[in-house]
Amino acid sequence: MASRRPVLLITGGSGFVGGQVVRKALEEGYDVRVTARSEDSARAITSRFPQYSSQLSSVIVPDLTRVESYRNALEGVTGVVHTASPFILDPADNVKDLLDPAIKGSIAILEAIKRWGPSVTRVVATSSFAAVVDDTNSKREGYTYTERDWNMATYEQAAASADGPYAYRASKALAEKAMFDWVKEKKPSFSLTTICPPWIYGPYAHELKRTDNLTASVYLLSKLVDAEDVPSFDFGGYADSREVAAAHLLALDAPEAGNRRFIVGQEFRYQTAVDLARDSMPELRDRLPVGKPGYVEPGYSLDGSKAAEILGLTYMSLGETVKDTLGQVLRSGHIAAKA
Ligand SMILES: NC(=O)c1ccc[n+]([C@@H]2O[C@H](COP(=O)([O-])OP(=O)(O)OC[C@H]3O[C@@H](n4cnc5c(N)ncnc54)[C@H](OP(=O)(O)O)[C@@H]3O)[C@@H](O)[C@H]2O)c1
């Protein structure tokens, strides 16, 4: 008998964020179809969730910038979560490595849904707080960012920049704007919601067998261990991978979330993270820099309250996030245990 569960298409299921979205969707009872670039990648994803084999399938999308790639992916699909996008802070070529896959990839999936996904009612895309932040004003002391703020970097600036993180941030802003512009112009039968998290920490959905490809945010947090000093302010916010996944799924169903963006995140300072980890992880206490305990470096803040009010998201504590992130990376052997 055919399944009656709603079918969710998830792109980027091999990644850190996508994996948590897949896990949460399976737990919530969806039939999940993941896109992967290769058969190997598809197998790796499905092997992570053996208990859900009857709910999880995959489809190969070799090039996410080509509309035709999705021709066979959308049958019976009622909702789409698009997380696939390069999270690369040191691109060799800003256009090929970042801007093309981020922007063209975002539009290609919308076009494909319009053509082949008549039952899709909501698309939720992973944008970033990078698309919100003012890139000309790095610390912006005293300012609180909301969903009304946009990173105003242009395509030309991003393409020409020698600053990889700047080009990445621009790729997210340009892709998100392009998606909303497309929806405004084409008026499809589905609505779009974007999720804008800052640094995402928290665990992967699966235990880590290899750590050479840790996503940049988790990698940077793991570098606190054995660091000489506490890093200074860079991106003043964080979210937990589990709450980011929850936000994507809540956004699929929340009637008022259509054609809106949501900051999902809370204020972050490295010093606070170090203080919490030193208190809660005795195994790492002597390996974390002390810095100035209790000090909150001046810088901007961010308002993630709309995600709580409109999506119904419950935020976790930074202590839990830091402990679970470092704990998983420690178990993986990426941070060598001290004898
Ligand atoms: N981690 C953070 O702190 C953070 C914060 C805010 C927003 N985000 C956003 O969250 C999303 C996922 O990031 P992540 O941290 O999960 O990174 P990740 O672990 O590197 O995962 C990226 C995912 O996107 C796919 N992807 C990347 N480039 C692609 C391309 N050119 N063609 C097809 N697929 C491609 C990857 O597929 P393969 O496995 O085939 O490479 C992978 O599934 C991205 O949109 C990122 O911008 C991340």
CSV table of C-alpha atoms and ligand atoms in Angstrom, one decimal:
chain,number,residue,atom,x,y,z
A,1,MET,CA,0.0,0.0,0.0
A,2,ALA,CA,1.3,3.5,-0.9
A,3,SER,CA,2.5,5.6,2.0
A,4,ARG,CA,0.2,8.3,3.3
A,5,ARG,CA,2.9,10.2,5.2
A,6,PRO,CA,3.8,13.6,3.8
A,7,VAL,CA,6.9,13.5,1.6
A,8,LEU,CA,9.6,15.9,2.3
A,9,LEU,CA,12.5,16.6,-0.1
A,10,ILE,CA,15.7,17.7,1.7
A,11,THR,CA,18.7,18.9,-0.2
A,12,GLY,CA,22.2,18.8,1.5
A,13,GLY,CA,21.3,15.8,3.7
A,14,SER,CA,25.0,14.8,3.8
A,15,GLY,CA,25.9,18.0,5.6
A,16,PHE,CA,25.9,19.1,9.2
A,17,VAL,CA,22.7,21.1,9.1
A,18,GLY,CA,21.0,18.9,6.5
A,19,GLY,CA,21.7,15.7,8.6
A,20,GLN,CA,20.0,17.2,11.6
A,21,VAL,CA,17.0,18.2,9.5
A,22,VAL,CA,16.8,14.7,8.1
A,23,ARG,CA,16.9,13.2,11.6
A,24,LYS,CA,14.2,15.5,12.9
A,25,ALA,CA,12.0,14.9,9.9
A,26,LEU,CA,12.3,11.2,10.3
A,27,GLU,CA,11.5,11.4,14.0
A,28,GLU,CA,8.4,13.4,13.2
A,29,GLY,CA,7.2,10.8,10.8
A,30,TYR,CA,7.8,12.3,7.4
A,31,ASP,CA,8.8,10.2,4.5
A,32,VAL,CA,12.1,11.8,3.6
A,33,ARG,CA,13.7,12.0,0.2
A,34,VAL,CA,17.2,13.4,0.3
A,35,THR,CA,19.2,14.7,-2.7
A,36,ALA,CA,22.8,13.7,-3.0
A,37,ARG,CA,25.5,14.4,-5.6
A,38,SER,CA,26.6,10.8,-5.9
A,39,GLU,CA,25.5,7.3,-5.1
A,40,ASP,CA,28.2,7.0,-2.5
A,41,SER,CA,27.0,10.1,-0.7
A,42,ALA,CA,23.4,8.9,-0.9
A,43,ARG,CA,24.4,5.5,0.6
A,44,ALA,CA,26.3,7.3,3.4
A,45,ILE,CA,23.2,9.4,4.3
A,46,THR,CA,20.8,6.4,4.4
A,47,SER,CA,23.3,4.3,6.4
A,48,ARG,CA,23.2,6.9,9.2
A,49,PHE,CA,19.5,6.2,9.9
A,50,PRO,CA,19.0,2.4,9.6
A,51,GLN,CA,16.0,2.4,12.0
A,52,TYR,CA,14.1,4.6,9.5
A,53,SER,CA,14.9,2.7,6.3
A,54,SER,CA,11.3,2.5,5.3
A,55,GLN,CA,10.9,6.3,5.5
A,56,LEU,CA,14.1,7.4,3.9
A,57,SER,CA,15.0,7.4,0.2
A,58,SER,CA,17.4,9.3,-2.0
A,59,VAL,CA,17.7,10.8,-5.4
A,60,ILE,CA,20.8,11.8,-7.2
A,61,VAL,CA,21.1,15.4,-8.2
A,62,PRO,CA,24.5,15.7,-9.8
A,63,ASP,CA,24.3,19.5,-10.4
A,64,LEU,CA,22.1,21.6,-8.1
A,65,THR,CA,22.2,24.6,-10.4
A,66,ARG,CA,20.4,22.7,-13.2
A,67,VAL,CA,16.6,22.7,-13.1
A,68,GLU,CA,16.4,19.4,-14.9
A,69,SER,CA,18.4,17.7,-12.2
A,70,TYR,CA,15.2,17.7,-10.0
A,71,ARG,CA,12.9,16.2,-12.7
A,72,ASN,CA,12.6,12.9,-10.8
A,73,ALA,CA,12.9,14.2,-7.3
A,74,LEU,CA,9.6,16.0,-6.8
A,75,GLU,CA,6.9,13.4,-7.4
A,76,GLY,CA,4.5,13.3,-4.5
A,77,VAL,CA,6.5,15.9,-2.5
A,78,THR,CA,4.5,18.3,-0.3
A,79,GLY,CA,7.3,20.3,1.3
A,80,VAL,CA,11.0,21.1,0.5
A,81,VAL,CA,13.8,22.0,2.8
A,82,HIS,CA,16.8,23.4,0.8
A,83,THR,CA,20.0,23.3,2.9
A,84,ALA,CA,22.5,22.5,0.2
A,85,SER,CA,24.9,25.4,-0.4
A,86,PRO,CA,28.6,25.7,-0.1
A,87,PHE,CA,29.8,26.7,3.3
A,88,ILE,CA,33.4,27.5,2.3
A,89,LEU,CA,35.4,30.3,3.8
A,90,ASP,CA,38.5,29.9,1.6
A,91,PRO,CA,37.1,29.6,-1.9
A,92,ALA,CA,39.6,29.2,-4.8
A,93,ASP,CA,37.1,30.9,-7.1
A,94,ASN,CA,34.4,33.0,-5.6
A,95,VAL,CA,32.0,32.6,-8.5
A,96,LYS,CA,32.4,28.9,-9.2
A,97,ASP,CA,32.8,27.8,-5.6
A,98,LEU,CA,30.3,30.0,-3.9
A,99,LEU,CA,28.1,32.4,-5.9
A,100,ASP,CA,27.0,30.1,-8.7
A,101,PRO,CA,26.0,27.1,-6.5
A,102,ALA,CA,24.4,29.4,-3.8
A,103,ILE,CA,22.4,31.6,-6.1
A,104,LYS,CA,21.8,29.5,-9.2
A,105,GLY,CA,21.2,26.5,-7.0
A,106,SER,CA,18.5,28.3,-5.0
A,107,ILE,CA,16.7,29.5,-8.1
A,108,ALA,CA,16.9,26.1,-9.9
A,109,ILE,CA,15.1,24.3,-7.1
A,110,LEU,CA,12.3,26.9,-7.1
A,111,GLU,CA,11.9,26.6,-10.9
A,112,ALA,CA,11.9,22.8,-10.6
A,113,ILE,CA,9.2,22.9,-7.9
A,114,LYS,CA,7.1,25.2,-10.0
A,115,ARG,CA,7.3,22.7,-12.9
A,116,TRP,CA,7.3,19.3,-11.2
A,117,GLY,CA,6.1,19.8,-7.7
A,118,PRO,CA,2.4,20.7,-7.8
A,119,SER,CA,1.7,19.5,-4.3
A,120,VAL,CA,4.5,21.6,-2.6
A,121,THR,CA,3.0,24.2,-0.4
A,122,ARG,CA,6.0,25.5,1.4
A,123,VAL,CA,9.7,25.7,0.7
A,124,VAL,CA,12.1,26.4,3.6
A,125,ALA,CA,15.6,27.4,2.7
A,126,THR,CA,18.7,27.7,4.9
A,127,SER,CA,20.0,31.2,4.6
A,128,SER,CA,22.3,32.6,7.3
A,129,PHE,CA,22.7,35.5,9.7
A,130,ALA,CA,25.5,36.3,7.2
A,131,ALA,CA,22.7,37.6,5.0
A,132,VAL,CA,21.5,39.9,7.7
A,133,VAL,CA,24.7,41.4,9.1
A,134,ASP,CA,26.1,44.7,7.9
A,135,ASP,CA,29.5,43.7,6.5
A,136,THR,CA,30.9,47.3,6.6
A,137,ASN,CA,30.5,47.5,10.4
A,138,SER,CA,32.0,44.4,12.1
A,139,LYS,CA,31.3,45.0,15.8
A,140,ARG,CA,28.4,47.5,15.6
A,141,GLU,CA,28.4,48.0,19.3
A,142,GLY,CA,24.9,48.4,20.9
A,143,TYR,CA,23.0,47.5,17.7
A,144,THR,CA,20.5,44.6,17.7
A,145,TYR,CA,20.0,43.0,14.4
A,146,THR,CA,16.5,41.9,13.3
A,147,GLU,CA,15.0,40.3,10.2
A,148,ARG,CA,14.6,43.8,8.7
A,149,ASP,CA,18.4,44.0,8.2
A,150,TRP,CA,20.2,42.9,5.1
A,151,ASN,CA,23.8,42.4,4.2
A,152,MET,CA,24.1,44.8,1.2
A,153,ALA,CA,27.1,43.3,-0.5
A,154,THR,CA,26.7,43.3,-4.3
A,155,TYR,CA,27.5,40.4,-6.7
A,156,GLU,CA,30.3,42.4,-8.2
A,157,GLN,CA,31.9,43.1,-4.8
A,158,ALA,CA,31.6,39.4,-3.8
A,159,ALA,CA,33.0,38.1,-7.1
A,160,ALA,CA,36.1,40.4,-6.9
A,161,SER,CA,36.8,40.1,-3.2
A,162,ALA,CA,40.0,38.5,-1.9
A,163,ASP,CA,38.3,38.0,1.5
A,164,GLY,CA,36.8,34.5,1.5
A,165,PRO,CA,34.4,34.9,4.5
A,166,TYR,CA,33.1,38.1,2.9
A,167,ALA,CA,32.4,36.3,-0.4
A,168,TYR,CA,30.6,33.5,1.6
A,169,ARG,CA,28.5,36.0,3.5
A,170,ALA,CA,27.6,37.7,0.3
A,171,SER,CA,26.7,34.4,-1.4
A,172,LYS,CA,24.1,33.8,1.3
A,173,ALA,CA,22.6,37.3,1.1
A,174,LEU,CA,22.4,37.2,-2.7
A,175,ALA,CA,20.9,33.8,-2.8
A,176,GLU,CA,18.3,34.7,-0.2
A,177,LYS,CA,17.4,37.9,-2.0
A,178,ALA,CA,17.2,36.1,-5.4
A,179,MET,CA,14.8,33.5,-3.9
A,180,PHE,CA,12.4,36.2,-2.5
A,181,ASP,CA,12.6,38.2,-5.8
A,182,TRP,CA,11.8,35.1,-7.7
A,183,VAL,CA,8.8,34.4,-5.5
A,184,LYS,CA,7.6,37.9,-5.9
A,185,GLU,CA,7.9,37.8,-9.6
A,186,LYS,CA,6.6,34.3,-10.4
A,187,LYS,CA,3.9,34.1,-7.8
A,188,PRO,CA,4.2,30.3,-7.4
A,189,SER,CA,1.5,28.2,-5.6
A,190,PHE,CA,4.0,27.6,-2.7
A,191,SER,CA,5.4,30.1,-0.2
A,192,LEU,CA,9.0,30.5,0.9
A,193,THR,CA,10.5,30.8,4.4
A,194,THR,CA,14.1,31.4,5.1
A,195,ILE,CA,16.0,30.5,8.3
A,196,CYS,CA,19.0,32.8,9.1
A,197,PRO,CA,21.2,31.2,11.8
A,198,PRO,CA,24.6,32.6,12.9
A,199,TRP,CA,27.4,30.2,13.8
A,200,ILE,CA,25.8,26.8,14.1
A,201,TYR,CA,27.2,24.6,16.8
A,202,GLY,CA,25.8,21.5,18.4
A,203,PRO,CA,26.2,17.9,17.4
A,204,TYR,CA,26.0,16.2,14.1
A,205,ALA,CA,23.0,13.8,13.8
A,206,HIS,CA,25.4,10.9,13.6
A,207,GLU,CA,28.6,10.0,15.5
A,208,LEU,CA,31.6,11.2,13.5
A,209,LYS,CA,33.8,8.5,11.8
A,210,ARG,CA,36.0,11.1,10.1
A,211,THR,CA,36.7,14.7,11.1
A,212,ASP,CA,38.7,16.0,8.1
A,213,ASN,CA,35.5,17.6,6.7
A,214,LEU,CA,34.0,19.2,9.9
A,215,THR,CA,31.9,22.1,9.0
A,216,ALA,CA,33.7,25.4,9.6
A,217,SER,CA,31.6,26.5,12.6
A,218,VAL,CA,32.2,23.2,14.5
A,219,TYR,CA,35.8,23.2,13.5
A,220,LEU,CA,36.4,26.7,14.9
A,221,LEU,CA,34.6,25.9,18.2
A,222,SER,CA,36.8,22.7,18.5
A,223,LYS,CA,39.9,24.9,18.1
A,224,LEU,CA,39.1,26.4,21.5
A,225,VAL,CA,40.7,23.3,23.0
A,226,ASP,CA,44.4,23.8,23.4
A,227,ALA,CA,44.1,27.4,22.2
A,228,GLU,CA,46.5,29.9,23.7
A,229,ASP,CA,43.8,32.7,24.0
A,230,VAL,CA,40.1,33.2,23.8
A,231,PRO,CA,39.3,34.4,20.3
A,232,SER,CA,37.8,37.9,20.0
A,233,PHE,CA,34.4,38.8,18.6
A,234,ASP,CA,33.8,37.7,15.0
A,235,PHE,CA,30.1,36.7,14.5
A,236,GLY,CA,28.2,37.7,17.6
A,237,GLY,CA,25.6,34.9,17.5
A,238,TYR,CA,25.1,31.2,17.5
A,239,ALA,CA,22.4,28.5,17.2
A,240,ASP,CA,22.3,24.8,18.0
A,241,SER,CA,22.1,22.4,15.1
A,242,ARG,CA,19.1,20.7,16.8
A,243,GLU,CA,17.2,23.9,17.1
A,244,VAL,CA,18.1,25.0,13.6
A,245,ALA,CA,16.6,21.7,12.4
A,246,ALA,CA,13.5,22.2,14.5
A,247,ALA,CA,13.1,25.7,13.1
A,248,HIS,CA,13.1,24.4,9.5
A,249,LEU,CA,10.4,21.8,10.3
A,250,LEU,CA,8.3,24.3,12.3
A,251,ALA,CA,8.5,26.7,9.4
A,252,LEU,CA,7.1,24.1,7.0
A,253,ASP,CA,3.8,24.2,8.9
A,254,ALA,CA,3.4,27.6,10.5
A,255,PRO,CA,0.8,29.5,8.5
A,256,GLU,CA,2.2,32.9,9.4
A,257,ALA,CA,5.7,31.9,8.3
A,258,GLY,CA,5.1,32.2,4.6
A,259,ASN,CA,7.3,34.5,2.6
A,260,ARG,CA,9.2,35.6,5.7
A,261,ARG,CA,12.7,35.2,7.1
A,262,PHE,CA,13.6,34.3,10.6
A,263,ILE,CA,16.8,34.8,12.6
A,264,VAL,CA,17.3,31.7,14.6
A,265,GLY,CA,20.0,32.4,17.2
A,266,GLN,CA,21.2,33.9,20.4
A,267,GLU,CA,24.0,36.2,21.4
A,268,PHE,CA,27.5,34.6,21.4
A,269,ARG,CA,30.9,35.5,22.8
A,270,TYR,CA,33.8,33.0,22.8
A,271,GLN,CA,34.6,34.0,26.4
A,272,THR,CA,31.1,32.9,27.6
A,273,ALA,CA,31.5,29.6,25.7
A,274,VAL,CA,34.9,28.9,27.3
A,275,ASP,CA,33.6,29.8,30.8
A,276,LEU,CA,30.7,27.3,30.4
A,277,ALA,CA,32.9,24.6,29.0
A,278,ARG,CA,35.5,24.9,31.7
A,279,ASP,CA,32.7,24.6,34.3
A,280,SER,CA,30.9,21.6,32.8
A,281,MET,CA,33.7,19.6,31.1
A,282,PRO,CA,36.3,18.6,33.7
A,283,GLU,CA,38.1,16.5,31.1
A,284,LEU,CA,38.8,19.7,29.1
A,285,ARG,CA,39.1,22.2,32.0
A,286,ASP,CA,42.9,22.5,31.8
A,287,ARG,CA,43.0,22.6,28.0
A,288,LEU,CA,40.8,25.6,27.5
A,289,PRO,CA,42.1,29.1,27.7
A,290,VAL,CA,41.1,31.1,30.8
A,291,GLY,CA,40.8,34.6,29.2
A,292,LYS,CA,38.8,37.0,31.4
A,293,PRO,CA,36.1,34.9,33.0
A,294,GLY,CA,32.7,36.6,32.9
A,295,TYR,CA,33.8,39.3,30.4
A,296,VAL,CA,31.3,40.1,27.7
A,297,GLU,CA,33.1,41.7,24.8
A,298,PRO,CA,31.2,44.7,23.4
A,299,GLY,CA,29.6,44.1,20.0
A,300,TYR,CA,26.2,43.8,18.3
A,301,SER,CA,23.4,41.6,19.5
A,302,LEU,CA,20.7,39.8,17.5
A,303,ASP,CA,17.0,39.3,18.1
A,304,GLY,CA,15.9,35.7,17.4
A,305,SER,CA,12.5,36.2,19.2
A,306,LYS,CA,10.3,36.0,16.1
A,307,ALA,CA,11.3,32.3,15.6
A,308,ALA,CA,10.1,31.6,19.1
A,309,GLU,CA,6.9,33.7,18.8
A,310,ILE,CA,5.8,32.7,15.2
A,311,LEU,CA,7.4,29.3,14.7
A,312,GLY,CA,7.1,28.2,18.3
A,313,LEU,CA,10.8,27.4,18.6
A,314,THR,CA,12.3,26.7,22.0
A,315,TYR,CA,15.9,27.8,22.4
A,316,MET,CA,18.5,25.7,24.2
A,317,SER,CA,21.2,27.0,26.5
A,318,LEU,CA,24.7,27.8,25.3
A,319,GLY,CA,26.1,25.5,28.0
A,320,GLU,CA,24.3,22.5,26.6
A,321,THR,CA,25.3,23.4,23.1
A,322,VAL,CA,29.0,23.8,23.9
A,323,LYS,CA,29.1,20.7,26.0
A,324,ASP,CA,27.4,18.5,23.3
A,325,THR,CA,29.5,20.0,20.5
A,326,LEU,CA,32.9,19.5,22.2
A,327,GLY,CA,31.8,16.2,23.7
A,328,GLN,CA,31.0,14.8,20.2
A,329,VAL,CA,34.2,16.1,18.7
A,330,LEU,CA,36.2,14.7,21.6
A,331,ARG,CA,34.6,11.2,21.2
A,332,SER,CA,35.5,11.3,17.5
A,333,GLY,CA,39.2,11.6,18.3
A,334,HIS,CA,39.5,14.9,16.4
A,335,ILE,CA,40.6,16.5,19.6
A,336,ALA,CA,43.2,14.1,20.9
A,337,ALA,CA,42.4,12.9,24.3
A,338,LYS,CA,45.2,13.6,26.8
A,339,ALA,CA,46.6,10.5,28.6
B,1,LIG,N1,27.4,25.7,9.9
B,1,LIG,C1,27.1,27.0,10.1
B,1,LIG,O1,27.6,27.7,11.0
B,1,LIG,C2,26.1,27.7,9.2
B,1,LIG,C3,25.5,28.9,9.7
B,1,LIG,C4,24.5,29.5,8.9
B,1,LIG,C5,24.1,28.9,7.8
B,1,LIG,N2,24.6,27.8,7.3
B,1,LIG,C6,24.1,27.2,6.1
B,1,LIG,O2,23.7,25.9,6.3
B,1,LIG,C7,23.8,25.1,5.1
B,1,LIG,C8,24.6,23.8,5.4
B,1,LIG,O3,25.8,24.1,6.0
B,1,LIG,P1,26.6,23.0,6.8
B,1,LIG,O4,27.2,23.7,8.0
B,1,LIG,O5,25.7,21.9,7.0
B,1,LIG,O6,27.8,22.7,5.8
B,1,LIG,P2,28.3,21.3,5.3
B,1,LIG,O7,28.3,20.3,6.4
B,1,LIG,O8,29.5,21.5,4.5
B,1,LIG,O9,27.1,20.8,4.3
B,1,LIG,C9,26.9,21.5,3.1
B,1,LIG,C10,25.9,20.7,2.3
B,1,LIG,O10,25.6,21.4,1.1
B,1,LIG,C11,26.0,20.5,0.0
B,1,LIG,N3,26.7,21.3,-1.0
B,1,LIG,C12,27.6,22.2,-0.9
B,1,LIG,N4,28.0,22.7,-2.1
B,1,LIG,C13,27.3,22.0,-3.0
B,1,LIG,C14,27.3,22.1,-4.4
B,1,LIG,N5,28.1,22.9,-5.1
B,1,LIG,N6,26.5,21.2,-5.1
B,1,LIG,C15,25.7,20.4,-4.4
B,1,LIG,N7,25.7,20.3,-3.0
B,1,LIG,C16,26.5,21.1,-2.3
B,1,LIG,C17,27.0,19.5,0.6
B,1,LIG,O11,26.9,18.3,-0.3
B,1,LIG,P3,28.2,17.4,-0.4
B,1,LIG,O12,28.2,16.5,0.8
B,1,LIG,O13,27.9,16.6,-1.7
B,1,LIG,O14,29.4,18.3,-0.5
B,1,LIG,C18,26.4,19.3,2.0
B,1,LIG,O15,25.3,18.4,1.9
B,1,LIG,C19,24.5,26.0,4.1
B,1,LIG,O16,23.4,26.6,3.4
B,1,LIG,C20,25.2,27.0,5.0
B,1,LIG,O17,25.3,28.3,4.3
B,1,LIG,C21,25.6,27.1,8.0
